[in-house]
XYZ file of C-alpha atoms in Angstrom:
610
model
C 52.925 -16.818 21.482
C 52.069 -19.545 24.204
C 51.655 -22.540 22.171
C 49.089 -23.491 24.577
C 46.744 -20.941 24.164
C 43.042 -21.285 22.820
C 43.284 -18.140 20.359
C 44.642 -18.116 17.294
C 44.903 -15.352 14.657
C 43.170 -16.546 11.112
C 45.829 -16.725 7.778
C 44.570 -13.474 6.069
C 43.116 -15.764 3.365
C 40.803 -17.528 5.373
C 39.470 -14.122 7.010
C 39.141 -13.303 3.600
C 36.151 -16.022 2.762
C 34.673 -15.638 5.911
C 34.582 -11.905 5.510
C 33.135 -11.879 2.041
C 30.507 -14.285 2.535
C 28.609 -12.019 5.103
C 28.623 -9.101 1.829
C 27.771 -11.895 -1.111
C 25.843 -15.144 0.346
C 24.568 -16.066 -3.562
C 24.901 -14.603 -7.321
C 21.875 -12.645 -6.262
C 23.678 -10.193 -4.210
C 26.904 -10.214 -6.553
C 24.340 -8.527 -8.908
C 23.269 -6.232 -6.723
C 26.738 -5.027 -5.691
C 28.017 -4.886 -9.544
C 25.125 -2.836 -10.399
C 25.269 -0.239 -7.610
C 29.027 0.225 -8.690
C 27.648 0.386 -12.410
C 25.046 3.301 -11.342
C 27.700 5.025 -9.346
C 29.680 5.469 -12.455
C 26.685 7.479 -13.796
C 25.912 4.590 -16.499
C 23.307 5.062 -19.199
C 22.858 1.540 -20.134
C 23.402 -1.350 -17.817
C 23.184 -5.183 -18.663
C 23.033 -8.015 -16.545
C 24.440 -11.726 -17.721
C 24.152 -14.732 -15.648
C 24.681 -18.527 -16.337
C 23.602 -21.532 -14.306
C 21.889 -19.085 -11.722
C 24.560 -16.750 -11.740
C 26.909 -19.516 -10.274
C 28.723 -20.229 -13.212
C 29.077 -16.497 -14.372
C 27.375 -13.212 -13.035
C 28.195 -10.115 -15.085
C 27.307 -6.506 -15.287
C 28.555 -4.364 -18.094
C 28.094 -0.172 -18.351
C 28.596 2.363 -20.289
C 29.709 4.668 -17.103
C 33.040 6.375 -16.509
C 35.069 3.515 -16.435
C 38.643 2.688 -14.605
C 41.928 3.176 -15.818
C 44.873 0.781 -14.654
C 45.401 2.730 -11.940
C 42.292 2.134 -10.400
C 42.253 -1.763 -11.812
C 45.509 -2.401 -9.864
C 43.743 -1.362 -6.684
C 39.963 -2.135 -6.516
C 39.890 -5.328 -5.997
C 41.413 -5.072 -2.139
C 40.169 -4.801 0.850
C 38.471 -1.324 1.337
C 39.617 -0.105 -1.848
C 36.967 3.088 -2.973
C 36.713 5.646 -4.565
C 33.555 7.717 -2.894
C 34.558 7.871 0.528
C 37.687 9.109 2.654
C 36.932 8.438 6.063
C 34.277 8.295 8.067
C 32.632 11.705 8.481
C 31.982 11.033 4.639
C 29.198 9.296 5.219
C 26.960 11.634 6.551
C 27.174 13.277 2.975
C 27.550 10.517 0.312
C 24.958 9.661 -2.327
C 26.514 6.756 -3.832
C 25.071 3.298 -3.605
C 28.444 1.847 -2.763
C 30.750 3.129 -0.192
C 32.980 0.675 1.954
C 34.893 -0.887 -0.648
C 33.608 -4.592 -0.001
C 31.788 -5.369 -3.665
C 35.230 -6.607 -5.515
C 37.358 -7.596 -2.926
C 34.421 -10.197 -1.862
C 34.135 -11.132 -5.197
C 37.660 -12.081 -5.740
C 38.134 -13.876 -2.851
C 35.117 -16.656 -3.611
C 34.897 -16.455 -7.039
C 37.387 -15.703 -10.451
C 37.035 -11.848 -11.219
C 37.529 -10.218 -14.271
C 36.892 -6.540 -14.907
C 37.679 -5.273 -18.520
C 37.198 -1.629 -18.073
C 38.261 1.865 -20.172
C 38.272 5.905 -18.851
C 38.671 7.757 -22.195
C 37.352 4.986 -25.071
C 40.554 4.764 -26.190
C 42.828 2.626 -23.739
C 40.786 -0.383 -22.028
C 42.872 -2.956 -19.223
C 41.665 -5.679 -18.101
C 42.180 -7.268 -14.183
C 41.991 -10.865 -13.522
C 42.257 -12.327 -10.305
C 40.982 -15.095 -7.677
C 41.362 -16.538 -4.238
C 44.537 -17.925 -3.011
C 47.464 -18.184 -4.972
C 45.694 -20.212 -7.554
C 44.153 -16.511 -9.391
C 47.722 -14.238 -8.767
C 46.071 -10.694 -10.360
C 47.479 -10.019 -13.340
C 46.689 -6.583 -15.930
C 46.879 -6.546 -19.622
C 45.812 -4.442 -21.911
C 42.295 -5.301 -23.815
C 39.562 -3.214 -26.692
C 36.552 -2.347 -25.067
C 34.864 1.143 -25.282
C 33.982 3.242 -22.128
C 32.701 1.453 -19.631
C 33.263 -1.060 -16.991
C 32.210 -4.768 -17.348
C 32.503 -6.925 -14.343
C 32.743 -10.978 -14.092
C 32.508 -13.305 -11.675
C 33.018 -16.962 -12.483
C 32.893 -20.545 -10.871
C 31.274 -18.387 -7.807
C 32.340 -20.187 -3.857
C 34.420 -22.536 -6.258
C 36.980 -22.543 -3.646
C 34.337 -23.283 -0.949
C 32.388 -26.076 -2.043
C 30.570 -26.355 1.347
C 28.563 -22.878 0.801
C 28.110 -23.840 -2.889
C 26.314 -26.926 -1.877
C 23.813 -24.581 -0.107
C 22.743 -22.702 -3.060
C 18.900 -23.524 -4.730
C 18.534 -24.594 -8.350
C 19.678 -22.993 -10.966
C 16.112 -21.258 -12.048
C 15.922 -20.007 -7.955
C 18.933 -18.410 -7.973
C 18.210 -16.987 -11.462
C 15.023 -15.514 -10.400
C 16.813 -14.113 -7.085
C 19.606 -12.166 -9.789
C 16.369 -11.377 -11.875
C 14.684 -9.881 -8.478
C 18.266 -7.793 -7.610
C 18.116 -6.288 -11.420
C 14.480 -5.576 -11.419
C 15.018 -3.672 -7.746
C 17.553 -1.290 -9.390
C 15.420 -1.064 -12.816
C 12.652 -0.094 -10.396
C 14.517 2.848 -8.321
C 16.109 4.458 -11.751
C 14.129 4.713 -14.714
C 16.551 7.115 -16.447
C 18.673 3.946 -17.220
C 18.613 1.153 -19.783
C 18.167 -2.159 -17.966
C 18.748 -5.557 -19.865
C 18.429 -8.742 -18.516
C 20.505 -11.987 -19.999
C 19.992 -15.721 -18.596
C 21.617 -18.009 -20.480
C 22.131 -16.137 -23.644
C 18.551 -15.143 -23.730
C 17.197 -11.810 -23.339
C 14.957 -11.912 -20.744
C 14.071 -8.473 -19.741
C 14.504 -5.401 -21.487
C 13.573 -2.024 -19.755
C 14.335 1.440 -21.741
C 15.032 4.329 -20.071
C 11.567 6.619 -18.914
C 10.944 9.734 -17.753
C 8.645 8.702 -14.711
C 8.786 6.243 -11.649
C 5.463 4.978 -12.256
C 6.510 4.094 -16.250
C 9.330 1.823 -15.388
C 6.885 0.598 -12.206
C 4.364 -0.461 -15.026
C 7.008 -1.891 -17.605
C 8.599 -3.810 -14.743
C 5.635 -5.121 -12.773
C 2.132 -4.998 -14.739
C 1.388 -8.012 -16.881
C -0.138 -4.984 -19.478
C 2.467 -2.182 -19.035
C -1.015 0.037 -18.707
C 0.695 3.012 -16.321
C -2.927 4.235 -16.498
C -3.999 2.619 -12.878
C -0.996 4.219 -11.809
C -0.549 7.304 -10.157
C 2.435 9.577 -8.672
C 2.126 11.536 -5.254
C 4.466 13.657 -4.358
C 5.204 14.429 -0.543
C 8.071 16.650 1.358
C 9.188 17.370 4.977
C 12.193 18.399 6.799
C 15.315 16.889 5.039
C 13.769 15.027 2.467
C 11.047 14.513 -0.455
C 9.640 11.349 -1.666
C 7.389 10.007 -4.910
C 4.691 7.257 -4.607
C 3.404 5.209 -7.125
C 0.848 3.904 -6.144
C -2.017 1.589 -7.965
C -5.630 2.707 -8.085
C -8.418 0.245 -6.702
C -8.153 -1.402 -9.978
C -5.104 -2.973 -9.100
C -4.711 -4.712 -5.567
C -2.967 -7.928 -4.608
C -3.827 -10.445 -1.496
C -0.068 -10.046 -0.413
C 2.762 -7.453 0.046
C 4.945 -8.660 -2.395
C 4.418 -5.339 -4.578
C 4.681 -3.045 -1.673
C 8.343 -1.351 -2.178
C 10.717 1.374 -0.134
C 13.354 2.683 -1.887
C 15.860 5.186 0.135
C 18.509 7.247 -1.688
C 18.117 4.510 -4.438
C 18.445 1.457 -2.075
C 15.214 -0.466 -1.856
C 15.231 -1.341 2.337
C 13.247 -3.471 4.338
C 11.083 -1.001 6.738
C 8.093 -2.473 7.628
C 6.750 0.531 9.415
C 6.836 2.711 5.718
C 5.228 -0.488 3.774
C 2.761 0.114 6.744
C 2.646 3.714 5.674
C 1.374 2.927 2.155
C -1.347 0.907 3.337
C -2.967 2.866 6.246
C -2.897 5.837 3.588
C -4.986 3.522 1.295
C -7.493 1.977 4.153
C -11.067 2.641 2.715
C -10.089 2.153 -0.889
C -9.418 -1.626 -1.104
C -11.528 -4.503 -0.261
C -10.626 -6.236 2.855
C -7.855 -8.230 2.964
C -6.820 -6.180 -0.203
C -3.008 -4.593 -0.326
C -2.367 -2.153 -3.187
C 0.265 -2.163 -5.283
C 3.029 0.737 -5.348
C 6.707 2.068 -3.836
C 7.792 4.722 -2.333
C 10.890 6.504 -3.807
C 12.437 8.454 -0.665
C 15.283 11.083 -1.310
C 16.566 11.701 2.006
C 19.988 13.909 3.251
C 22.138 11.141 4.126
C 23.018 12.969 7.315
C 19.288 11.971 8.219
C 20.166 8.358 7.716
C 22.274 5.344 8.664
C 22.864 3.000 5.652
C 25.879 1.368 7.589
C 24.062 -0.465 9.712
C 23.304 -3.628 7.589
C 25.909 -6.118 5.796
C 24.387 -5.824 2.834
C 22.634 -2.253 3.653
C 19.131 -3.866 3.187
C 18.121 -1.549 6.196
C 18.193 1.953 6.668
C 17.862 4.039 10.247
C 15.964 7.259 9.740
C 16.524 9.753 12.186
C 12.997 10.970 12.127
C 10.574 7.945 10.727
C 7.846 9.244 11.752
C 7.633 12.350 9.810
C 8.138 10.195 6.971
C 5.373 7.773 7.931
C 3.445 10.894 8.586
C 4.185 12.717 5.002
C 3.359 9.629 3.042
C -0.101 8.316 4.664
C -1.398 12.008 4.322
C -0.008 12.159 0.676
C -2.161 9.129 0.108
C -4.994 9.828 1.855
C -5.459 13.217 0.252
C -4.603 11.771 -3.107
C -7.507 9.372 -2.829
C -10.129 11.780 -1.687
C -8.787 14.021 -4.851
C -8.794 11.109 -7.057
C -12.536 10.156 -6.349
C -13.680 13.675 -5.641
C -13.024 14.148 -9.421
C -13.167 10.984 -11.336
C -16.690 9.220 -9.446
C -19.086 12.097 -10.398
C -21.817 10.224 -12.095
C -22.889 12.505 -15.194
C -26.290 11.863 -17.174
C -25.200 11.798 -20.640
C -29.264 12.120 -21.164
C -29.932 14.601 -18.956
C -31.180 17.543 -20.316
C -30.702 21.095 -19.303
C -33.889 21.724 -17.618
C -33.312 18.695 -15.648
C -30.011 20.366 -14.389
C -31.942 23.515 -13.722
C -34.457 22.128 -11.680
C -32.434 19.986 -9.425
C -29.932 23.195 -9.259
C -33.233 25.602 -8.536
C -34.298 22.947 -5.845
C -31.153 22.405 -3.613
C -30.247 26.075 -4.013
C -33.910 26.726 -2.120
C -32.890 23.819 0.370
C -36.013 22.312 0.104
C -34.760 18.243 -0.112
C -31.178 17.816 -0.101
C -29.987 14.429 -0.769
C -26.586 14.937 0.447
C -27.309 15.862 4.474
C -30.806 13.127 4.917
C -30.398 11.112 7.177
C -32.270 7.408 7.674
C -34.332 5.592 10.783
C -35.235 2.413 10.315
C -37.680 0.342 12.677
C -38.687 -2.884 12.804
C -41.829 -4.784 14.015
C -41.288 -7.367 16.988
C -43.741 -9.266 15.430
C -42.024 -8.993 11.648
C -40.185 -12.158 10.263
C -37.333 -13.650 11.458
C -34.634 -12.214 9.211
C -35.746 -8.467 9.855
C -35.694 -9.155 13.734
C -32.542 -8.643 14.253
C -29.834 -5.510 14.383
C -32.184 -3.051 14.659
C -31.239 0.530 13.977
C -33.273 3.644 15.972
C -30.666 6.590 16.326
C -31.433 8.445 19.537
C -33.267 12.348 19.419
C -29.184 13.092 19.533
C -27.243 10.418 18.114
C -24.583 11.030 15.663
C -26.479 9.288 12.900
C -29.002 12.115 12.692
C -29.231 16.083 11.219
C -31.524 18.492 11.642
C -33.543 18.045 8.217
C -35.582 15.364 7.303
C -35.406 11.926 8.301
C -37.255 8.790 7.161
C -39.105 6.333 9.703
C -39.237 2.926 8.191
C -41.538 -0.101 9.222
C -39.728 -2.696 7.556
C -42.743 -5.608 8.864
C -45.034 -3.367 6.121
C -43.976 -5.626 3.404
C -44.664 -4.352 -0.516
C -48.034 -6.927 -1.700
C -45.603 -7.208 -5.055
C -42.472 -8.993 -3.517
C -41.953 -12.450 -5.197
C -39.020 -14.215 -4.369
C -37.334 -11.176 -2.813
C -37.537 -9.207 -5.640
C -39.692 -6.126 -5.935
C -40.837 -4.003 -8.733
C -42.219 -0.695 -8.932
C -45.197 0.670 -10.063
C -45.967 3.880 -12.123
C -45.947 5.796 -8.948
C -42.460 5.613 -8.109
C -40.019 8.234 -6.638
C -38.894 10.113 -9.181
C -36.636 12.958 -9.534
C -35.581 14.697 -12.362
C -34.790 11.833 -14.941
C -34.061 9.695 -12.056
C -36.229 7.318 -11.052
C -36.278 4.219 -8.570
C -36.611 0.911 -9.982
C -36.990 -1.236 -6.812
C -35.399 -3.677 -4.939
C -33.601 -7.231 -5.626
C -32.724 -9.791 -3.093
C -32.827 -8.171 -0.070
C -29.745 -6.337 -1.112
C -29.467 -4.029 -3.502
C -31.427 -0.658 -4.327
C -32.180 -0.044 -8.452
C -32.259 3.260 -9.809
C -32.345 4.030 -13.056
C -30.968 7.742 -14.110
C -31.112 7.949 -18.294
C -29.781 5.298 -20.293
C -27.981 3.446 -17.093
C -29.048 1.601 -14.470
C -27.096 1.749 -11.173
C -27.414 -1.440 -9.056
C -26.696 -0.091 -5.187
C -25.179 -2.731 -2.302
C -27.811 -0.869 0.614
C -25.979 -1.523 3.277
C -22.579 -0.698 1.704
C -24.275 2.727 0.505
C -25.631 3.275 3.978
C -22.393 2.478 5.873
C -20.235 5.151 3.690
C -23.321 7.854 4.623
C -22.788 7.197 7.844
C -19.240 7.073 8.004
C -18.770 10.578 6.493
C -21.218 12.064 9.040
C -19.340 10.119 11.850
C -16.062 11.831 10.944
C -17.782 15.170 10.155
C -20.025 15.814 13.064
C -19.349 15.817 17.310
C -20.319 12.307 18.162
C -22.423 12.718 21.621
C -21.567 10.366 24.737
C -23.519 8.647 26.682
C -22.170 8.497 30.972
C -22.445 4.717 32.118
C -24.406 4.110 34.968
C -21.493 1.379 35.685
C -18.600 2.113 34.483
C -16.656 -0.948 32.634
C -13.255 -2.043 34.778
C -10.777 -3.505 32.180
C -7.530 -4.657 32.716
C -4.210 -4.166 29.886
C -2.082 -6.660 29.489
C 1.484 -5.024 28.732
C 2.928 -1.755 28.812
C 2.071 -1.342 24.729
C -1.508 -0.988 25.681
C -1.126 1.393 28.947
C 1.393 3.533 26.860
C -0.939 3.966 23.899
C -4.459 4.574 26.374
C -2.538 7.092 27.844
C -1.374 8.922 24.505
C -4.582 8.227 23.365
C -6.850 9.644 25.896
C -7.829 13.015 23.970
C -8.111 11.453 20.716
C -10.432 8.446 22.244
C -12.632 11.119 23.990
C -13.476 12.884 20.497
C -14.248 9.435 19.244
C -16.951 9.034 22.275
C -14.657 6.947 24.435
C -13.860 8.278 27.687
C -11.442 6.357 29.852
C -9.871 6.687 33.255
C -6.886 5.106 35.378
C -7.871 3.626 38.488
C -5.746 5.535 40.981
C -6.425 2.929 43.641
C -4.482 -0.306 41.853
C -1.685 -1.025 39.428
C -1.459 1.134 36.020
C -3.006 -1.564 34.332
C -5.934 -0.962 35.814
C -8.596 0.846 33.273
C -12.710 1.874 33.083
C -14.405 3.092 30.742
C -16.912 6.046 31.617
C -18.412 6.932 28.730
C -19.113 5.517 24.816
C -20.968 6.691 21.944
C -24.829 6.863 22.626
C -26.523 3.699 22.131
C -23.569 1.568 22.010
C -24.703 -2.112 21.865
C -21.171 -4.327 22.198
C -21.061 -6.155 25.675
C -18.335 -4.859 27.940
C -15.903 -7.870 27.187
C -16.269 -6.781 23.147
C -16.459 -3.110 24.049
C -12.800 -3.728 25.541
C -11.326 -5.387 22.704
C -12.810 -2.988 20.336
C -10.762 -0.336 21.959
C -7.182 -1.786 22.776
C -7.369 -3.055 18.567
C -7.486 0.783 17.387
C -3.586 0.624 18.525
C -2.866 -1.095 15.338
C -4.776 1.546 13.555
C -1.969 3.983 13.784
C -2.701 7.054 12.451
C -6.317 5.829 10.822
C -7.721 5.590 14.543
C -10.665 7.647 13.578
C -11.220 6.350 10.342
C -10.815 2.319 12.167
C -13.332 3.497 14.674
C -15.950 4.926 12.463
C -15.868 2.177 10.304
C -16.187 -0.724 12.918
C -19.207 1.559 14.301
C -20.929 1.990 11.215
C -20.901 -1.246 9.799
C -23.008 -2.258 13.004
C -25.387 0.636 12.792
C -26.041 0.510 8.838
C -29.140 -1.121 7.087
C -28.192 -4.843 6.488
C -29.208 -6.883 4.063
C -32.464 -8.085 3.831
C -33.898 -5.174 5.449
C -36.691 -3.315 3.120
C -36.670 0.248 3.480
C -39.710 1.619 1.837
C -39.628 3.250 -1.822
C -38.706 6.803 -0.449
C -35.890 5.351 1.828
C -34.745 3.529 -0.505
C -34.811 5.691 -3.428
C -33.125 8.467 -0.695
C -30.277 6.182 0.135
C -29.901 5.673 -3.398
C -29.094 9.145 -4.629
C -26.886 10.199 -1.906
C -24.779 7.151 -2.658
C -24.683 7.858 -6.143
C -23.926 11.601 -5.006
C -20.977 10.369 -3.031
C -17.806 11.844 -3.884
C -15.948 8.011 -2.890
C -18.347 5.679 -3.976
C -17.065 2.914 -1.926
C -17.785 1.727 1.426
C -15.488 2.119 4.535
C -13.734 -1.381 4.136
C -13.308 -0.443 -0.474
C -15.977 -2.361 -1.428
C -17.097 -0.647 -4.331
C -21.057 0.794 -3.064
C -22.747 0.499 -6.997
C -21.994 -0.798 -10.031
C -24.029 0.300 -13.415
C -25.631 -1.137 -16.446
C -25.786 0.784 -19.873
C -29.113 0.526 -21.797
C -26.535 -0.669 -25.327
C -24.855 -3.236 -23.161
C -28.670 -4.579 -21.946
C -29.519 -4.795 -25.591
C -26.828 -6.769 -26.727
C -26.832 -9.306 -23.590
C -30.214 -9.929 -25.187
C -29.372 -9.303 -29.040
C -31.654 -6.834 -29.529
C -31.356 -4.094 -32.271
């Protein structure tokens, strides 16, 4: 070799640091690694040790199949495994490990000791270390069958990356966060949790994703505001747990994807979960849930990540596809069932009437529609958004529909609150109550009464007739030039076109410049947004990805619904009322909730009476 040259080969050792610090960079992921060996080895109980963050000892013990000293004397090298045999293997493995890294790292940064026994009956145990300072050496030890796995003074030999570690109650929490990913992805399995000599966690095996989700993650342990979806396409099948609108967080943090057991960063199936929930949460609302995929690994690229935190699916998009329509349909189940509003007072000539009356089609609640007008003249806070639907618009039907002078003010308002008189709207045991600062709509139906957000009410009847009916365009005289501003936007007007035109969008190129050179030709009829608004309301439905529709309606009829502080009269009002009560998902297209409801006991005891 020229003793000149630049180049040098590294002493096997020193490759040997630098190669296992890319597979275990703190305790945390020396957890992780010990475990997936531990439920390779089909383990019914697994339990997790660490000291000083996992820096002074990390340890997983099992009850699996165990080693014998065969397999002690070689699984600590380099590449040492026992569930693959070349490469082609990996299109069909299943097992959480596969290359062989998870000991040999460990053994060249830290101490490792494995105690381990096939049969029960014959246990070994392996010690060994980095450098010539931890020469392996095998004895014979008692243990029954099972593997346990130690790793002590961790980057002891390299006291630069130890310096870099956080305190001892970070790190902790990181092992506690590795342990409760694998607790989370197989319920079948005992999971216990030690820090310090304390028990910290303690997870018994379940039958169901969502029980161990619960156990794991809910303050309560109530799996009741959980809920299971299950979903298949082409080369796999996934479960969902996902939270109801009980339970919703202002972050991601309990948004999970799990793959073939291995939770994996993919932001585009975390996205999945949520578009298949828009509508039920409030905004700025994420729910809470994971998605369990079980995908043939010939589908899949777990390779392609040191620590295989990320997974390449050969088809994501069927998978996105699979799970937002698995949620979506589970939602509109879920509400179609559990929000039908039943009179516990009712009684059965009630029923019979209102059954005898929409049978004859005479005043159905469920297909009104609602005009409201105002008076130029009327005060300042009912001057503005008004809302007259055109002979064709979208917003209308062909039955009955209420015109509304909201200047004609009712003599008994007194600081925007109204009451009712004896002449009310009533039908059946349902009867209107009035109105109470400008915002809500009373109705009281038996013992209850139902408190209604109007313009949340109104926007959900809308939006259901939006998605349900043609919408009609109206041809601009001029159309509106628009320019894109990168190839994102041109590429998704131009897969879009179709779609945008059933939403009442029509768009054109303009032949005659650049590609980025859009108009718009035609909108919903009576649009209102200026052209510069109109633009930006359209390129932001390409973040809407598969909810385009949904996006669309519900930016349109937020605009077009009654506000608040508008005062529908009493039949309006009472009108509005029902449907939303008849509403199958009584919440509005953003998941605000549309009513909440009083009982007559609970009224009594807020004011102690008998």
């Amino acid at each position: 070799m020229d003793a000149a040259s630049r180049i040098k080969i590294l002493p096997p050792e020193e490759a040997r640091r630098i190669a296992a610090g890319e597979v275990i960079d703190r305790p945390a992921a020396l957890i992780r690694e010990f475990l997936d060996n531990a439920i390779d080895a089909s383990s019914a109980n697994i339990e997790v040790s660490v000291e000083e963050g996992g820096s002074k000892k990390a340890e997983v013990a099992d009850d699996g199949e165990g080693m014998n000293r065969g397999d002690l004397e070689l699984c600590w090298l380099t590449h040492a495994t026992s569930k693959i045999r070349g490469l082609d293997d990996l299109n069909t493995s299943l097992t959480l490990g596969f290359r062989g890294e998870a000991l040999a790292a460990a053994a060249a940064i830290s101490r490792l000791e494995i105690v381990s026994s096939a049969d029960g009956r014959e246990a070994w145990r392996l010690e060994t270390g980095p450098g010539e300072n931890y020469p392996p050496r095998i004895e014979q030890a008692r243990r029954t069958k099972g593997a346990t796995v130690r790793a002590l003074n961790l980057f002891g030999s390299i006291p630069a990356r130890k310096r870099f570690l956080k305190r001892e109650g970070s790190e902790a929490a990181l092992c506690r966060q590795a342990f409760l990913d694998k607790a989370l992805a197989f319920p079948a399995i005992n999971f216990r949790f030690i820090q310090d000599g304390k028990l910290k966690d303690f997870f018994p095996a379940v039958s169901s994703k969502k029980e161990r989700f619960a156990s794991a993650l809910l303050k309560t342990g109530d799996v009741n505001f959980l809920h299971e979806i299950n979903v298949k396409g082409a080369g796999f099948s996934a479960v969902i747990v996902i939270g109801g609108p009980e339970l919703y967080r202002s972050d991601r943090r309990q948004l999970f994807v799990f793959a073939n057991g291995r939770k994996v960063q993919d932001y585009s199936l975390i996205q999945a979960l949520e578009y298949g929930s828009q509508g039920w949460f409030p905004n700025g609302a994420h729910p809470v849930g994971a998605l369990y995929i079980d995908i043939d690994p010939s589908l899949a690229d777990f390779n392609i990540h040191p620590a295989k935190r990320e997974v390449r699916f050969r088809d994501s998009g069927a998978i996105h596809h699979a799970v937002t329509g698995g949620i979506k349909s589970f939602f509109h189940n879920y509400f179609l069932k559990n929000s039908q509003i039943k009179d516990s007072n009712a009684n059965s000539q009630d029923a019979q009437a209102q059954g005898a009356q929409r049978e004859e089609g005479e005043f159905n609640f469920s297909h009104n529609s609602y005009r409201v007008t105002r008076d130029t003249n009327a005060q300042e806070k009912f001057s503005n958004n008004s809302f007259a639907p055109a002979q064709n618009h979208w917003l209308r039907d062909h039955e009955k529909t209420y015109d509304i002078n909201l200047s004609n003010l009712r003599e008994k308002q007194f600081n925007n609150i109204s009451f009712t008189n004896e002449s009310a709207p009533v039908y059946g045991n349902m009867r209107f109550a009035g109105r109470i600062f400008g915002i809500f709509i009373l109705i009281e139906w038996g013992d209850k009464l139902y408190i209604i957000d109007q313009h949340a009410a109104h926007e959900r009847i809308l939006y259901n007739r939006f998605l349900s009916l043609p919408v009609p365009k109206q041809e601009l005289l001029a159309p509106i030039p628009f320019c894109t501003e990168s190839d994102e936007e041109d590429a998704f007007l131009e897969k879009k076109r179709d779609e945008l035109s059933r939403l009442g969008i029509d768009i054109e190129k303009d032949e005659n410049h650049s590609v980025k050179n859009w108009r718009i030709e035609a909108l919903p009829a009576n649009w209102r947004l200026g052209d510069a608004a109109t633009v930006k309301e359209i390129l932001e439905l390409r973040t809407a990805g598969e909810n385009m529709a949904e996006r669309w309606a519900a930016s349109l009829c937020c605009r077009e619904a009654i506000k608040d502080g508008d005062y529908p009269d009493d039949e309006t009002a009472f009108a509005i009322g029902r449907e939303a009560l008849d509403l199958p998902d009584p919440r509005c297209p953003h998941g605000r909730p549309i009513w909440t409801e009083i009982g007559r006991d609970a009224l009594y005891k807020a004011v102690r009476r008998n």
